[in-house]
CSV table of C-alpha atoms and ligand atoms in Angstrom, one decimal:
chain,number,residue,atom,x,y,z
A,79,UNK,CA,114.8,95.2,95.0
A,80,UNK,CA,116.8,93.8,91.4
A,81,UNK,CA,116.4,93.9,87.9
A,82,UNK,CA,115.3,90.9,86.1
A,83,UNK,CA,116.8,89.3,83.0
A,84,UNK,CA,113.6,89.7,80.6
A,85,UNK,CA,112.8,86.7,78.5
A,86,UNK,CA,112.8,87.6,74.1
A,87,UNK,CA,111.0,86.3,71.4
A,88,UNK,CA,112.0,82.8,70.8
A,89,UNK,CA,112.7,81.4,74.7
A,90,UNK,CA,110.3,78.5,74.7
A,91,UNK,CA,109.6,80.1,78.8
A,92,UNK,CA,107.0,82.3,76.9
A,93,UNK,CA,104.6,79.5,75.6
A,94,UNK,CA,104.4,77.6,79.0
A,95,UNK,CA,101.1,77.5,81.0
A,96,UNK,CA,101.7,79.4,84.3
A,97,UNK,CA,100.5,77.7,88.1
A,98,UNK,CA,98.8,78.9,90.2
A,99,UNK,CA,100.0,80.6,93.0
A,100,UNK,CA,99.1,78.8,96.5
A,101,UNK,CA,101.1,81.0,99.0
A,102,UNK,CA,102.0,84.7,99.0
A,103,UNK,CA,105.3,84.0,101.0
A,104,UNK,CA,108.0,86.1,100.8
A,105,UNK,CA,109.8,84.9,97.7
A,106,UNK,CA,106.3,86.1,95.8
A,107,UNK,CA,106.5,89.0,97.0
A,108,UNK,CA,110.3,89.2,96.4
A,109,UNK,CA,109.5,88.2,93.0
A,110,UNK,CA,106.7,91.0,92.7
A,111,UNK,CA,108.9,93.4,93.7
A,112,UNK,CA,112.3,92.5,91.1
A,113,UNK,CA,108.7,92.5,88.2
A,114,UNK,CA,107.8,95.9,89.2
A,115,UNK,CA,111.6,97.1,89.0
A,116,UNK,CA,112.1,95.4,85.9
A,117,UNK,CA,108.9,97.2,84.3
A,118,UNK,CA,109.6,100.7,85.5
A,119,UNK,CA,113.1,100.4,84.4
A,120,UNK,CA,111.8,99.6,81.0
A,121,UNK,CA,109.2,101.7,80.6
A,122,UNK,CA,107.2,99.2,80.3
A,123,UNK,CA,102.8,99.3,81.5
A,124,UNK,CA,103.4,95.4,82.3
A,125,UNK,CA,105.0,92.3,82.5
A,126,UNK,CA,104.2,88.7,83.4
A,127,UNK,CA,106.4,86.1,85.3
A,128,UNK,CA,106.9,84.0,82.2
A,129,UNK,CA,109.0,87.0,80.9
A,130,UNK,CA,111.2,87.0,83.6
A,131,UNK,CA,111.6,83.2,83.2
A,132,UNK,CA,109.2,82.2,86.4
A,133,UNK,CA,106.2,80.4,85.4
A,134,UNK,CA,103.6,81.5,88.0
A,135,UNK,CA,101.0,83.2,87.7
A,136,UNK,CA,101.8,86.6,88.8
A,137,UNK,CA,100.9,90.1,86.8
A,138,UNK,CA,102.4,93.5,87.7
A,139,UNK,CA,100.4,96.4,86.1
A,140,UNK,CA,101.3,100.1,85.4
A,141,UNK,CA,99.6,102.8,84.0
A,142,UNK,CA,100.8,105.3,85.3
A,143,UNK,CA,97.9,106.3,86.8
A,144,UNK,CA,96.9,107.2,90.5
A,145,UNK,CA,96.7,103.9,92.1
A,146,UNK,CA,99.1,101.1,90.1
A,147,UNK,CA,101.1,99.5,90.5
A,148,UNK,CA,98.4,97.2,90.2
A,149,UNK,CA,100.0,93.4,91.8
A,150,UNK,CA,97.4,90.5,90.0
A,151,UNK,CA,98.7,87.1,91.6
A,152,UNK,CA,96.1,84.5,89.5
A,153,UNK,CA,94.0,86.9,88.0
A,154,UNK,CA,90.8,85.8,86.8
A,155,UNK,CA,89.3,87.5,84.3
A,156,UNK,CA,85.6,87.8,84.7
A,157,UNK,CA,84.2,90.1,82.6
A,158,UNK,CA,85.1,91.8,79.4
A,159,UNK,CA,83.0,94.3,77.3
A,160,UNK,CA,83.4,96.0,73.9
A,161,UNK,CA,86.8,96.0,71.6
A,162,UNK,CA,89.1,98.6,71.1
A,163,UNK,CA,91.8,98.3,67.9
A,164,UNK,CA,94.9,99.6,69.3
A,165,UNK,CA,98.9,99.8,68.9
A,166,UNK,CA,100.5,97.0,70.9
A,167,UNK,CA,103.8,96.0,71.8
A,168,UNK,CA,105.5,93.6,74.8
A,169,UNK,CA,109.0,94.3,76.4
A,170,UNK,CA,110.0,90.4,75.2
A,171,UNK,CA,109.6,91.7,71.4
A,172,UNK,CA,111.6,94.5,71.5
A,173,UNK,CA,111.5,97.6,68.9
A,174,UNK,CA,108.1,95.4,67.5
A,175,UNK,CA,104.3,97.2,67.2
A,176,UNK,CA,101.3,95.6,65.9
A,177,UNK,CA,97.3,96.6,65.9
A,178,UNK,CA,95.7,94.0,68.1
A,179,UNK,CA,91.8,94.2,69.0
A,180,UNK,CA,91.4,93.6,72.9
A,181,UNK,CA,87.9,93.9,74.9
A,182,UNK,CA,87.6,97.4,75.9
A,183,UNK,CA,86.5,97.3,79.6
A,184,UNK,CA,88.1,94.8,81.4
A,185,UNK,CA,87.1,93.3,85.2
A,186,UNK,CA,89.6,90.3,87.1
A,187,UNK,CA,89.7,89.3,90.3
A,188,UNK,CA,92.9,88.3,91.8
A,189,UNK,CA,95.6,88.4,94.9
A,190,UNK,CA,97.1,91.4,95.9
A,191,UNK,CA,100.1,91.7,97.6
A,192,UNK,CA,99.4,90.6,100.9
A,193,UNK,CA,97.2,87.4,99.7
A,194,UNK,CA,93.8,89.2,99.5
A,195,UNK,CA,91.3,88.8,97.3
A,196,UNK,CA,89.6,91.9,94.8
A,197,UNK,CA,88.8,93.2,91.7
A,198,UNK,CA,90.1,95.6,89.2
A,199,UNK,CA,87.9,97.2,86.8
A,200,UNK,CA,90.1,99.1,83.7
A,201,UNK,CA,89.3,100.5,81.1
A,202,UNK,CA,91.4,102.2,77.8
A,203,UNK,CA,94.9,101.0,78.5
A,204,UNK,CA,94.2,99.3,82.0
A,205,UNK,CA,91.8,97.0,79.8
A,206,UNK,CA,94.3,96.4,77.5
A,207,UNK,CA,97.6,95.7,79.6
A,208,UNK,CA,95.3,93.1,81.8
A,209,UNK,CA,94.0,91.4,78.6
A,210,UNK,CA,97.7,91.5,77.1
A,211,UNK,CA,99.3,90.4,80.7
A,212,UNK,CA,96.6,87.6,81.6
A,213,UNK,CA,97.4,86.1,77.7
A,214,UNK,CA,101.2,86.2,79.0
A,215,UNK,CA,100.0,83.4,82.2
A,216,UNK,CA,98.5,81.2,79.3
A,217,UNK,CA,101.3,81.3,76.9
A,218,UNK,CA,99.7,83.4,74.5
A,219,UNK,CA,101.5,86.3,72.7
A,220,UNK,CA,100.4,89.3,70.8
A,221,UNK,CA,101.9,88.7,67.6
A,222,UNK,CA,99.1,85.7,68.2
A,223,UNK,CA,96.6,88.2,67.7
A,224,UNK,CA,98.1,91.1,65.6
A,225,UNK,CA,96.3,92.3,62.7
A,226,UNK,CA,97.1,91.4,59.9
A,227,UNK,CA,99.7,93.9,57.9
A,228,UNK,CA,99.8,96.4,60.6
A,229,UNK,CA,103.6,94.9,62.5
A,230,UNK,CA,106.2,97.5,62.4
A,231,UNK,CA,109.0,97.4,63.4
A,232,UNK,CA,111.0,100.2,64.6
A,233,UNK,CA,115.0,101.5,64.8
A,234,UNK,CA,116.0,101.6,68.6
A,235,UNK,CA,117.0,105.2,69.9
A,236,UNK,CA,120.9,105.1,70.2
B,1201,ZN,ZN1,104.3,91.4,76.9
């Protein structure tokens, strides 16, 4: 269990495409646990491996429902439905928020922490988080998708 350093907006690693995980071994499990700890430490709803400097297709999500945190290794979006306009932020862009359009419903196929394939269907915030985090694995950031003029910079609380 460890909190890892989150890479911030100007870090080039956030623009790189991540590699597929070949084997879900102890090293990947440790990465997943550290990512969950880091996400919780920063009150995030999702974190992708490149945000902690690792170019592997690993995502964790926690929308604080009864089933999370979700671990998505090699996630592949297999279905998207509808649209939602949402307020969004990112742990790599502290204090910045903007409106983006995300699918209203997303179905993703991925491996879990034991390397077993499963499907996850999300609506609302979960759909938003899946879409946002899978984008990270392809070097796509939420600032690429913002509705013009909606960016807000919030003064951090002391
Ligand atoms: Zn993000």
